[in-house]
Coordinates of C-alpha atoms and ligand atoms in Angstrom, one line a residue:
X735 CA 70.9 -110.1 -40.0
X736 CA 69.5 -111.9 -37.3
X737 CA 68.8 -110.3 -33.7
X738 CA 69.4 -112.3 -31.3
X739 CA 67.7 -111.2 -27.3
X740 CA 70.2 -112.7 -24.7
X741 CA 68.9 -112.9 -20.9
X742 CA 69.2 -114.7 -17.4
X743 CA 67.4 -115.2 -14.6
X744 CA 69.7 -117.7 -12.3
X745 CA 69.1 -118.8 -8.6
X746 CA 69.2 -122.1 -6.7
X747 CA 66.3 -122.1 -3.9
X748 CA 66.4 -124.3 -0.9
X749 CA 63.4 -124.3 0.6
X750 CA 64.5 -125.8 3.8
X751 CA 66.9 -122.1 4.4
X752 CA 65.2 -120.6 7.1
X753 CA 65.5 -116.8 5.6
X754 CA 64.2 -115.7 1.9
X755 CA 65.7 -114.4 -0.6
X756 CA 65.3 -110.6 -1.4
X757 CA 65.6 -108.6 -4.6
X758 CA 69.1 -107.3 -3.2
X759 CA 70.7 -110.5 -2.9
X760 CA 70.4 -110.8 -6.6
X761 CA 72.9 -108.8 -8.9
X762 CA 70.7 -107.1 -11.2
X763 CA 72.0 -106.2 -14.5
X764 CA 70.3 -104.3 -17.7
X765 CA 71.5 -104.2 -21.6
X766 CA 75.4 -104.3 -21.9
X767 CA 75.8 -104.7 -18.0
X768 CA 74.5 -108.3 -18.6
X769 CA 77.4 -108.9 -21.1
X770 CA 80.1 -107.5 -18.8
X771 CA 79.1 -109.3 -16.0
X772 CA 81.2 -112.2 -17.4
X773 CA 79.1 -115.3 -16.8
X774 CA 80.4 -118.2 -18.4
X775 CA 77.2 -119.9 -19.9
X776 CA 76.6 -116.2 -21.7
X777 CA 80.6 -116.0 -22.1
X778 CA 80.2 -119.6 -24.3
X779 CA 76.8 -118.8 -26.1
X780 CA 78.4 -114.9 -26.9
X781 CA 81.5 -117.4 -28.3
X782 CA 80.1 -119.0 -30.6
X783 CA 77.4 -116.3 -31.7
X784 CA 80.8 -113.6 -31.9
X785 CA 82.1 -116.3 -34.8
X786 CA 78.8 -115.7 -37.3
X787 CA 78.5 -113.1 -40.1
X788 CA 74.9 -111.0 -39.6
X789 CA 74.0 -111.4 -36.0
X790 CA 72.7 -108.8 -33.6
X791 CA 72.9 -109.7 -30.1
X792 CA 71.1 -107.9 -27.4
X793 CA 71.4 -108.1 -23.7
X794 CA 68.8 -107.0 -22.2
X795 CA 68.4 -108.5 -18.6
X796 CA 70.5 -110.6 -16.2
X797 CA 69.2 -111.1 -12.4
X798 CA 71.8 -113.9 -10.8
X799 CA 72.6 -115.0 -7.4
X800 CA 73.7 -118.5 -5.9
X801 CA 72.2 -120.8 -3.4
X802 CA 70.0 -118.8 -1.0
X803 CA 66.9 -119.2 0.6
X804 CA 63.0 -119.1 -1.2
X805 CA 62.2 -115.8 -3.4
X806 CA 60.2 -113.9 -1.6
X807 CA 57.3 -112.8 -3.9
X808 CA 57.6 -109.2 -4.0
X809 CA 61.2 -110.1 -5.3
X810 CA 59.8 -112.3 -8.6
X811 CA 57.7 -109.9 -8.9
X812 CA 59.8 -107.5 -9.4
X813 CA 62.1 -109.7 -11.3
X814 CA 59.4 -110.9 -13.5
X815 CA 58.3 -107.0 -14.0
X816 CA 61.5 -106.0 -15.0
X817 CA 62.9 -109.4 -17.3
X818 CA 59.9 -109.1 -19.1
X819 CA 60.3 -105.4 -19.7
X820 CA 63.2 -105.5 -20.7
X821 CA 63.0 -108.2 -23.7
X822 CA 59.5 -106.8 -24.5
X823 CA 61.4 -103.4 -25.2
X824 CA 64.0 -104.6 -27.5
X825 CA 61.0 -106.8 -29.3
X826 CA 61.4 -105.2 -32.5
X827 CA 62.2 -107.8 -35.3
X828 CA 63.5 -110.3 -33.1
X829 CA 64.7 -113.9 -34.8
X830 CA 65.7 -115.3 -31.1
X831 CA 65.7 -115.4 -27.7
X832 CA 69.0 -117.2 -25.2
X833 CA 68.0 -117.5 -21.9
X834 CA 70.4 -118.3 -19.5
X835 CA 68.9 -120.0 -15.8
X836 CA 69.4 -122.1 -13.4
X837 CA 65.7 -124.3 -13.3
X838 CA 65.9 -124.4 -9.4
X839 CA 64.1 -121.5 -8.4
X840 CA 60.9 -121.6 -6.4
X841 CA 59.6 -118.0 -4.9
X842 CA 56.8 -117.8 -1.9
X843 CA 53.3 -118.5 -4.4
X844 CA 55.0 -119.0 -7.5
X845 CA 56.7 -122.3 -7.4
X846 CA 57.6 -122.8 -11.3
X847 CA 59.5 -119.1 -11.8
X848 CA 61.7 -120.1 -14.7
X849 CA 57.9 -121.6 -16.1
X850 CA 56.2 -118.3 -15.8
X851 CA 59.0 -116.1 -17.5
X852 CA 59.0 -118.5 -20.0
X853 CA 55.7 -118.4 -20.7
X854 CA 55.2 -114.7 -20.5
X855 CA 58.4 -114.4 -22.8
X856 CA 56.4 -116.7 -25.4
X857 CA 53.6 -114.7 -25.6
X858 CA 55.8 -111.8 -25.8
X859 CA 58.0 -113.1 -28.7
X860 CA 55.4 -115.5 -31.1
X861 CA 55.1 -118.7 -31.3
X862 CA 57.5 -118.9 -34.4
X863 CA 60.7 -116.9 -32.6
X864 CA 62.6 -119.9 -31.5
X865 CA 63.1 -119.9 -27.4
X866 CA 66.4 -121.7 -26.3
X867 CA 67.5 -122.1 -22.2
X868 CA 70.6 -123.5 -20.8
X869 CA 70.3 -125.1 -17.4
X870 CA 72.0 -126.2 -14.3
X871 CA 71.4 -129.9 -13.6
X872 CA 70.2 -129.1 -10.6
X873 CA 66.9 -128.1 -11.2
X874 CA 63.3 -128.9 -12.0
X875 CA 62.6 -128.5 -15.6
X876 CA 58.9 -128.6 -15.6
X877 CA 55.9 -128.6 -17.9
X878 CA 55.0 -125.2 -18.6
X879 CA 59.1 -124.8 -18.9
X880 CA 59.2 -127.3 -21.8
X881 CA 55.8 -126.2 -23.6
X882 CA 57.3 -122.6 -23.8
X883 CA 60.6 -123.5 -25.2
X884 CA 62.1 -124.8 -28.7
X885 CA 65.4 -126.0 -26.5
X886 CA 67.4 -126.7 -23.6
X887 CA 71.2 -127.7 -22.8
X888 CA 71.9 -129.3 -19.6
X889 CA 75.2 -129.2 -17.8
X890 CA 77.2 -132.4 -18.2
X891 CA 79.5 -132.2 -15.2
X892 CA 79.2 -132.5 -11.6
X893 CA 81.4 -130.5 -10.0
X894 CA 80.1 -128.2 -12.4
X895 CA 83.0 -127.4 -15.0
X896 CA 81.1 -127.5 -18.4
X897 CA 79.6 -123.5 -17.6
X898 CA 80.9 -122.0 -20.9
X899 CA 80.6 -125.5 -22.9
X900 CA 76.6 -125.0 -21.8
X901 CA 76.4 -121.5 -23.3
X902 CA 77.9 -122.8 -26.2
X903 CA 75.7 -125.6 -27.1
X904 CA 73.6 -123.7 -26.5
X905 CA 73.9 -120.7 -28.9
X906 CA 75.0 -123.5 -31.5
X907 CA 71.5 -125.2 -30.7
X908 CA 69.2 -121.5 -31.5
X909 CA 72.0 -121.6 -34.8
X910 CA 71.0 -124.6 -35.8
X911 CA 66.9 -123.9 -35.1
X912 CA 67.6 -120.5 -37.2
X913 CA 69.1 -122.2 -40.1
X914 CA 65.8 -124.3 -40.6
X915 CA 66.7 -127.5 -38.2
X916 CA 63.1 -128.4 -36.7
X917 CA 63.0 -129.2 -32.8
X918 CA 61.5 -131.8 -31.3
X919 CA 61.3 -132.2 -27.7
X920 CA 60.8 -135.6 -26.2
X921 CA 61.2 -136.2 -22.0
X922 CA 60.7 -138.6 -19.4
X923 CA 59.9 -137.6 -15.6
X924 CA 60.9 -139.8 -13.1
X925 CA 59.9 -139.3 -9.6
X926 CA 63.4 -139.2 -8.1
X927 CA 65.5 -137.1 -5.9
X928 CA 68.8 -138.4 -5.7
X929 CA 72.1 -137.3 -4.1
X930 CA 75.4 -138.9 -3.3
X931 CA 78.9 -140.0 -4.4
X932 CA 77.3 -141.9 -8.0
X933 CA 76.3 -138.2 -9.2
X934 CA 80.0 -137.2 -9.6
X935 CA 80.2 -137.9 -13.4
X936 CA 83.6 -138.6 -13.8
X937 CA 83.1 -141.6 -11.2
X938 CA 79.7 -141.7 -10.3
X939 CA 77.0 -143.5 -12.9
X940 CA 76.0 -140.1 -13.9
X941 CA 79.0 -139.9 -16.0
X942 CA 78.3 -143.3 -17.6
X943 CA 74.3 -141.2 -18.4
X944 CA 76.4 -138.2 -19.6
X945 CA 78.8 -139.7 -22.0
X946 CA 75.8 -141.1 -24.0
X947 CA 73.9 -138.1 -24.2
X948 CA 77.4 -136.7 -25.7
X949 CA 77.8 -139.8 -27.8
X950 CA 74.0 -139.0 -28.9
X951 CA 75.0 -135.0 -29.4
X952 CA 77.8 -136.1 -32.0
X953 CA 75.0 -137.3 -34.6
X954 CA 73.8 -134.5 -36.8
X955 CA 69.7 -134.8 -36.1
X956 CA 70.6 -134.7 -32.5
X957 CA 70.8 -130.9 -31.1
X958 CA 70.9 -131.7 -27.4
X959 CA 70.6 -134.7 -24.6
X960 CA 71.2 -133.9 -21.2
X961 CA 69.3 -134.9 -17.7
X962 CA 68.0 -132.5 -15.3
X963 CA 68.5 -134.6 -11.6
X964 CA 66.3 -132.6 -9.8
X965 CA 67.3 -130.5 -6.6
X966 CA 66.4 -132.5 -3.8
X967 CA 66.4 -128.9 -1.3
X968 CA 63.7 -127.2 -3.7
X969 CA 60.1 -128.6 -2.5
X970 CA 58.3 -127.9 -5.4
X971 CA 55.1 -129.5 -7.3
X972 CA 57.1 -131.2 -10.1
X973 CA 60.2 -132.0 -8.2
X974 CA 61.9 -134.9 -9.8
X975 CA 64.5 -135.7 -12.3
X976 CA 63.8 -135.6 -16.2
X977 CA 65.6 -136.7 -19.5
X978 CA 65.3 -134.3 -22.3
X979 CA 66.3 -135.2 -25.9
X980 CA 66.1 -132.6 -28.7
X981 CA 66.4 -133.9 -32.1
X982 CA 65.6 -131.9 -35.4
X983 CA 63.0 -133.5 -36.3
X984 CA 63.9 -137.1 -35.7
X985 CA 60.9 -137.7 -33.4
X986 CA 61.6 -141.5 -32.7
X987 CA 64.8 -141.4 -32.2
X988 CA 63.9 -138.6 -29.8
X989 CA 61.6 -140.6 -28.1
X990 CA 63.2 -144.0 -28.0
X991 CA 66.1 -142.7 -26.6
X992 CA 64.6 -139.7 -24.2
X993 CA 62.6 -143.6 -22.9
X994 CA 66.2 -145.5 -22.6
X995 CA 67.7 -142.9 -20.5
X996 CA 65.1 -142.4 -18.3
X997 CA 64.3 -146.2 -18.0
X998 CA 67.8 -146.7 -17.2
X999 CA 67.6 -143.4 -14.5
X1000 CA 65.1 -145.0 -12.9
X1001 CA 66.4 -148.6 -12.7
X1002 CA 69.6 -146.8 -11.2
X1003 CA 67.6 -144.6 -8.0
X1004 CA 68.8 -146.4 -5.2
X1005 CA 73.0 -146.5 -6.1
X1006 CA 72.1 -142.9 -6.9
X1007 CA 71.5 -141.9 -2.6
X1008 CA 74.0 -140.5 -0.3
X1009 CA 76.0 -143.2 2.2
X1010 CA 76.0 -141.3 5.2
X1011 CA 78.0 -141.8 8.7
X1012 CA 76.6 -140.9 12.3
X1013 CA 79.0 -138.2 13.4
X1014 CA 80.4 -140.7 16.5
X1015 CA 80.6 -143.5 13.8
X1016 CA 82.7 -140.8 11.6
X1017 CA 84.7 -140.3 14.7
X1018 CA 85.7 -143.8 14.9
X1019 CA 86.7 -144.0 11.7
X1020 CA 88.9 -141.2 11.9
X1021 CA 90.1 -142.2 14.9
X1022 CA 92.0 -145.5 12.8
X1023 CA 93.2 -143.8 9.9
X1024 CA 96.3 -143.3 9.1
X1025 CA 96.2 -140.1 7.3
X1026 CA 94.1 -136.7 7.4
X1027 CA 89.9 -137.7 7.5
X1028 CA 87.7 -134.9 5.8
X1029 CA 83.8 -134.5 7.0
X1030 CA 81.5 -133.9 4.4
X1031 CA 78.6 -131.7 6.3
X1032 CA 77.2 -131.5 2.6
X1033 CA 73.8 -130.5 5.2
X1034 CA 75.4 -127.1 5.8
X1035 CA 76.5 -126.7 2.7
X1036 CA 76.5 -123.1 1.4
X1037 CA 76.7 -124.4 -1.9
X1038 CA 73.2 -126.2 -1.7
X1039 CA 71.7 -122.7 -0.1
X1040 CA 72.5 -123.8 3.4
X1041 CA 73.4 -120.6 5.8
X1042 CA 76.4 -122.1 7.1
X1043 CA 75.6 -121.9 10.8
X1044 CA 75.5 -125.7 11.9
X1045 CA 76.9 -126.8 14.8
X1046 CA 76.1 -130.3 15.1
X1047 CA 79.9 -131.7 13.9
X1048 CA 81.8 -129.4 16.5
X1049 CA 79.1 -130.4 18.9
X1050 CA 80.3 -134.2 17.9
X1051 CA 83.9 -133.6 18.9
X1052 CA 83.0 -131.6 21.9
X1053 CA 81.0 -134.6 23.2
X1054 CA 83.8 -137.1 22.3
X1055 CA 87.0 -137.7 23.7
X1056 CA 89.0 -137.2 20.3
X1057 CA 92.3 -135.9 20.7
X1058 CA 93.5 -135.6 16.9
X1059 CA 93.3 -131.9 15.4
X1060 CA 90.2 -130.8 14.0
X1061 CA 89.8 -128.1 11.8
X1062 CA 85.8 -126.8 11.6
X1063 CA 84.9 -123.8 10.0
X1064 CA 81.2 -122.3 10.3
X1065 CA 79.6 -118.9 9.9
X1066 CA 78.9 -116.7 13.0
X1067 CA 79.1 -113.0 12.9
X1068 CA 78.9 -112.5 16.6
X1069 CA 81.3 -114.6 17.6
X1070 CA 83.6 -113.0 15.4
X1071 CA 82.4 -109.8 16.9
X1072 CA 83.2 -110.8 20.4
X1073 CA 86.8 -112.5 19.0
X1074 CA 87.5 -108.7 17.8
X1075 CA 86.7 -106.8 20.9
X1076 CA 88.3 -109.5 23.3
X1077 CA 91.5 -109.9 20.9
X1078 CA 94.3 -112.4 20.2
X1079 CA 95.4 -114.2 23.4
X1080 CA 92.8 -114.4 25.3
X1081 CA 90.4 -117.0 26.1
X1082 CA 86.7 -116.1 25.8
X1083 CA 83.3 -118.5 26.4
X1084 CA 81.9 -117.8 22.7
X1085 CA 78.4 -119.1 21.6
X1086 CA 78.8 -121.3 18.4
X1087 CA 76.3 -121.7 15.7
X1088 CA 72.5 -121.6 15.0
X1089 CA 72.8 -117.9 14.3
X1090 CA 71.0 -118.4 11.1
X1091 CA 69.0 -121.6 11.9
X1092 CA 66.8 -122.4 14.5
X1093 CA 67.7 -126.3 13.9
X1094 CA 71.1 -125.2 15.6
X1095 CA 70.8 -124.6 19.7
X1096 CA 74.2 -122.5 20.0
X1097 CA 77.3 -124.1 21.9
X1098 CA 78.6 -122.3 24.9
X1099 CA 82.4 -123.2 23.9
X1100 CA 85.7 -121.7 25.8
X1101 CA 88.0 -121.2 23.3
X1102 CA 91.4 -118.9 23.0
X1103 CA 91.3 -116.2 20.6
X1104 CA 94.4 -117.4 18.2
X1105 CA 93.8 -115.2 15.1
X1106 CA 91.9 -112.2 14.1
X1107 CA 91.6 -110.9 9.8
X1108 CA 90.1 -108.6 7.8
X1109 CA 90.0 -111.3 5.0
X1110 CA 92.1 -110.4 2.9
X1111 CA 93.7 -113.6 0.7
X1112 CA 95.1 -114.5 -2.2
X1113 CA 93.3 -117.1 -4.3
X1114 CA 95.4 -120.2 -5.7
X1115 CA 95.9 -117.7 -9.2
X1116 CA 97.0 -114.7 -7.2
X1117 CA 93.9 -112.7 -7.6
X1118 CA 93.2 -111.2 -3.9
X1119 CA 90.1 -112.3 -2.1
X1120 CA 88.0 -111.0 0.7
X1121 CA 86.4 -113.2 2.5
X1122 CA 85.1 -110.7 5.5
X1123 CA 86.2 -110.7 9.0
X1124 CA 87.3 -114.2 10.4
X1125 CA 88.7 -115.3 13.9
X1126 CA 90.6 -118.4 14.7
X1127 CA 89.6 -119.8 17.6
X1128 CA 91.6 -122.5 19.5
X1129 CA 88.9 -125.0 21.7
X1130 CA 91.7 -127.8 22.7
X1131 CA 92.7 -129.8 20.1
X1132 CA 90.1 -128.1 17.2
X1133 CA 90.9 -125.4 15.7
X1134 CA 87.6 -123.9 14.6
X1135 CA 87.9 -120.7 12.0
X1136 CA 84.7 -118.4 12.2
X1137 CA 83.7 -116.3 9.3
X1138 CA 80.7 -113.5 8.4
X1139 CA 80.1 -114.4 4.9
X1140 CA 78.7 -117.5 4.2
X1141 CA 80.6 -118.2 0.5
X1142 CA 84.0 -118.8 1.9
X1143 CA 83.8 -122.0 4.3
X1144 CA 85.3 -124.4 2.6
X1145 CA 88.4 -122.0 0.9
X1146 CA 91.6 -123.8 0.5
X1147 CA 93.5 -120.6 0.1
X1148 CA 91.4 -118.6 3.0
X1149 CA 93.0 -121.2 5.2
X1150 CA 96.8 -120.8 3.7
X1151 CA 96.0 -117.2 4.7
X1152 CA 95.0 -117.4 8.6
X1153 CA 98.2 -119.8 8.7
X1154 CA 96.1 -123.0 8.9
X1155 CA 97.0 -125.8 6.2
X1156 CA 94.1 -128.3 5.8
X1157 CA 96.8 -130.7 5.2
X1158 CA 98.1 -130.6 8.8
X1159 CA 94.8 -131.5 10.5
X1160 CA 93.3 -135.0 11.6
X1161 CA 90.1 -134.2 10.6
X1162 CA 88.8 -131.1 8.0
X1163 CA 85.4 -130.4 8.1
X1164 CA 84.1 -129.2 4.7
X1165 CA 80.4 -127.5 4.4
X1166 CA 80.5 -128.7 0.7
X1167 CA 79.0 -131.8 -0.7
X1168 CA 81.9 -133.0 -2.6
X1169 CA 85.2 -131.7 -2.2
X1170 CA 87.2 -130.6 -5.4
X1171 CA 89.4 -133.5 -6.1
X1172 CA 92.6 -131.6 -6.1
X1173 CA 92.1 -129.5 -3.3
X1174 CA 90.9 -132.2 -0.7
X1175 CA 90.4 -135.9 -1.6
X1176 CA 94.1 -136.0 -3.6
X1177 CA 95.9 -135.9 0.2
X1178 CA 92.7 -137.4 2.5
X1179 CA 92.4 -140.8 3.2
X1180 CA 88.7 -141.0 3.7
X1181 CA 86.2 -139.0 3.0
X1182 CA 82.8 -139.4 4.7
X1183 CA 79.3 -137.5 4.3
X1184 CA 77.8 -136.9 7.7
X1185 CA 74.8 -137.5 8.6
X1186 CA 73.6 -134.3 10.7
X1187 CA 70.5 -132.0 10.5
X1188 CA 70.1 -128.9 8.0
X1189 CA 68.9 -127.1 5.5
X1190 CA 70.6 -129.4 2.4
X1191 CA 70.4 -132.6 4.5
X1192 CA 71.5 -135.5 1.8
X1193 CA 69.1 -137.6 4.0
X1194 CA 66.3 -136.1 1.9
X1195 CA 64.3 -137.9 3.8
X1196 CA 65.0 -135.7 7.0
X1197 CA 64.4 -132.3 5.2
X1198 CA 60.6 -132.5 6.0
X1199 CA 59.4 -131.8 2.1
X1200 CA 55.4 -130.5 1.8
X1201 CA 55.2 -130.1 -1.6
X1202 CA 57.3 -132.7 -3.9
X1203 CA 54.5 -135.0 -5.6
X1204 CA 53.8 -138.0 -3.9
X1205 CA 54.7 -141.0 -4.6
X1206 CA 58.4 -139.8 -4.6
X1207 CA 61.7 -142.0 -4.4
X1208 CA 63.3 -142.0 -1.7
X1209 CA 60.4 -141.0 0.3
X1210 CA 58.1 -144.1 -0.8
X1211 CA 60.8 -146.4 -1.4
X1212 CA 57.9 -149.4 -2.4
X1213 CA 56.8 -147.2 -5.1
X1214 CA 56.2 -148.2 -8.9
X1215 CA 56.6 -146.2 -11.6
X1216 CA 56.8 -146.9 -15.4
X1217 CA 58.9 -144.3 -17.3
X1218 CA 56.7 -142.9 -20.4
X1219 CA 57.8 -140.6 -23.0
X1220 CA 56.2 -137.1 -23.3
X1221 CA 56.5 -135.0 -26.1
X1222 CA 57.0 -131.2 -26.3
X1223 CA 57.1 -129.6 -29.6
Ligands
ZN916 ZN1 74.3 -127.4 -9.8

């Protein structure tokens, strides 16, 4: 019988979000909670683990959130206090530890959380109880991380649609390690923050990367390739993008390939940058097309941690003379307060944005009041959604629809149900990076990432990093770098 600790500590910090992160953002789970909470990556890894004879898994701790501002400290703290409790608790005969994260998280002093658990956890567990993590990609897998672990799966897919796949290579990585395969860690760091359309891996040159890590995973002595890309809105000491090949035991191959991906990473950084458009140029653009135009404002993104409270898009068409119809959605709680008390007909002067962050100076806009919800919806599979209160304001020709949560803004089906269809607008503003394929970019005849301030700015060079190491690409775009293999194991 082998007894098997499962655990997850998951956030994506921006460090450019003007407010931090508290404990009570985070749902906080212990023992069996952590299993019903339903994740995917632990839904794959509890797949594959549910199909062997003689395994005991335990949950012990699960403390997940999305995108959201840095951790404040008292929160890791307490995280930290209670993850490690938690697993050093059920550390009676343990064979194995699955750790489900992210790899982006940075808290106030502690910059390298997912590094410190890991570390504690080793000390905690042995040296010879094998440690195996599954990732986002969009994260900073750093040092202390890798010295502390025996393993670690990487998503393959951006938009992210591989979540259970991860969990199970993973668990099948820690089944391998248990039945006597011997892992060998090789990396290469490469001082890159990238962003931009060539990260989509179906299209992008990401996906040419992925497909031969997978090609790599189909040989036997292989147990995982993947590339972490870095999160260009965490400003932390080892910010930067990183190959990581796990063989069992096959340490050239390891290395010689771990140095061909990251040689090739590196020879790639410039195609992998965002192409950005000035929101007048934008304008122009749409202005010729012949069919519905969306704006990327991947800077407000929630997605990336942004609050959702930029302005600077609606400010574009209020400054232009555009006539086609706009939709723009953005976050605002007391606009949506005033929407309520003045009520559906009537025309209000409303202030607009920067609620959340000071970047934003709020827009005195006159607009008529032309909806009001609770937020009730029904997702594209019938489930029914609440997306808080939301008002649909009328300014002209742009229909802008205010919410006060900032994980709805770019909802297909939250539009269906305020009576707005993306399809019938000019112009759709999405507070995404990239829009799903099906949902957007299957009826729009341009798409264009905008180049406006905020917290998840794709002009990394705008976001105003402190901490990254230096030299960094794109902020020293002269630098020279040679990619060199490092071994962890
Ligand atoms: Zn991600």
């Amino acid at each position: 019988m082998s007894k098997i600790i499962v655990a997850n500590c998951f956030q994506e910090t921006n460090s450019f979000h003007p407010n931090p992160t508290n404990y009570e953002h985070f749902d906080v789970r212990f023992g069996q909670d952590l299993f019903d909470a339903g994740r995917q990556d632990i839904s794959g890894a509890l797949n594959v683990f549910s199909q062997q004879a003689n395994i005991e898994l335990v949950p012990a701790y699960g403390a997940s959130m999305g995108a959201g501002g840095t951790i404040a400290q008292m929160c890791f703290d307490r995280i930290a206090e209670e993850c490690l409790g938690a697993i050093e608790e059920n550390n009676v005969d343990v064979d194995a530890l699955y750790f489900s994260m992210h790899g982006a998280m940075a808290a106030e002093e502690e910059k390298d959380p997912e590094g410190y658990l890991l570390e504690k956890v080793r000390k905690l567990l042995g040296a010879n109880v094998p440690i195996v993590i599954s990732l986002d990609m969009h994260g900073t897998l750093t040092r202390r991380m890798l010295r502390n672990i025996d393993g670690a799966a990487i998503l393959h897919t951006y938009p992210h649609i591989d979540w259970y796949q991860l969990g199970e290579r993973a668990a099948s990585m820690l089944l391998c390690i248990l039945e006597g395969a011997k892992p060998f860690i090789a990396s290469v760091y490469t001082p890159t923050m990238v962003r931009g359309d060539e990260l989509k891996t179906a299209t992008g040159v990401h996906g040419t990367l992925i497909r031969y890590c997978e090609r790599l995973e189909e040989r036997n002595d292989v147990l995982a390739a993947g590339i972490m890309l870095g999160h260009p809105p965490t400003d932390v000491p080892e910010q930067g993008s990183r190959i990581v090949i796990v063989t069992d035991g096959n340490k050239k191959l390891a290395a010689q390939e771990a140095l061909k991906l990251g040689t090739d990473f590196w020879a790639m950084r410039a195609r992998m940058q965002c192409v950005l458009y000035r929101v007048e140029d934008a304008i122009e653009v749409a202005e010729k097309a012949n069919g519905p135009v969306i704006f990327s404002d991947a800077a407000d993104a929630t997605s990336s941690g942004a609050p959702g409270t930029s302005n600077a898009i609606l400010k574009g068409f209020l400054q232009s003379d555009y006539t086609g119809r706009v939709l723009f959605p953005i976050r605002d709680e007391p606009a949506v307060e005033k929407a309520m008390e003045t009520g559906i007909g009537h025309t209000i002067i409303v202030s607009l944005g920067g609620t959340k962050d000071s970047r934003f100076i709020p827009l005195e806009v006159e607009v008529m009041v032309e909806m009001l919800s609770t937020g009730n919806y029904f997702s594209r599979d019938g489930r029914m959604e609440n997306a808080g209160f939301l008002a649909v304001l009328r300014a002209k020709n742009i229909t802008i629809v205010v919410s006060t949560q900032s994980g709805v803004l770019c909802d297909y089906s939250m539009y269906l149900g305020l009576g707005q269809d993306p399809k019938k607008f000019d112009v759709i503003i999405v507070k995404l990076p990239h829009t799903p394929h099906d949902l957007y970019d299957a009826w729009a005849v341009r798409n264009m990432t905008i180049d406006v301030p905020g917290a998840a700015s794709p002009n990394i060079k705008t976001l105003g990093h402190q901490i990254v190491p230096r030299p960094m690409y794109p902020l020293d775009e002269d630098m020279s770098f040679i990619p060199r293999v490092e071994i962890f194991s």
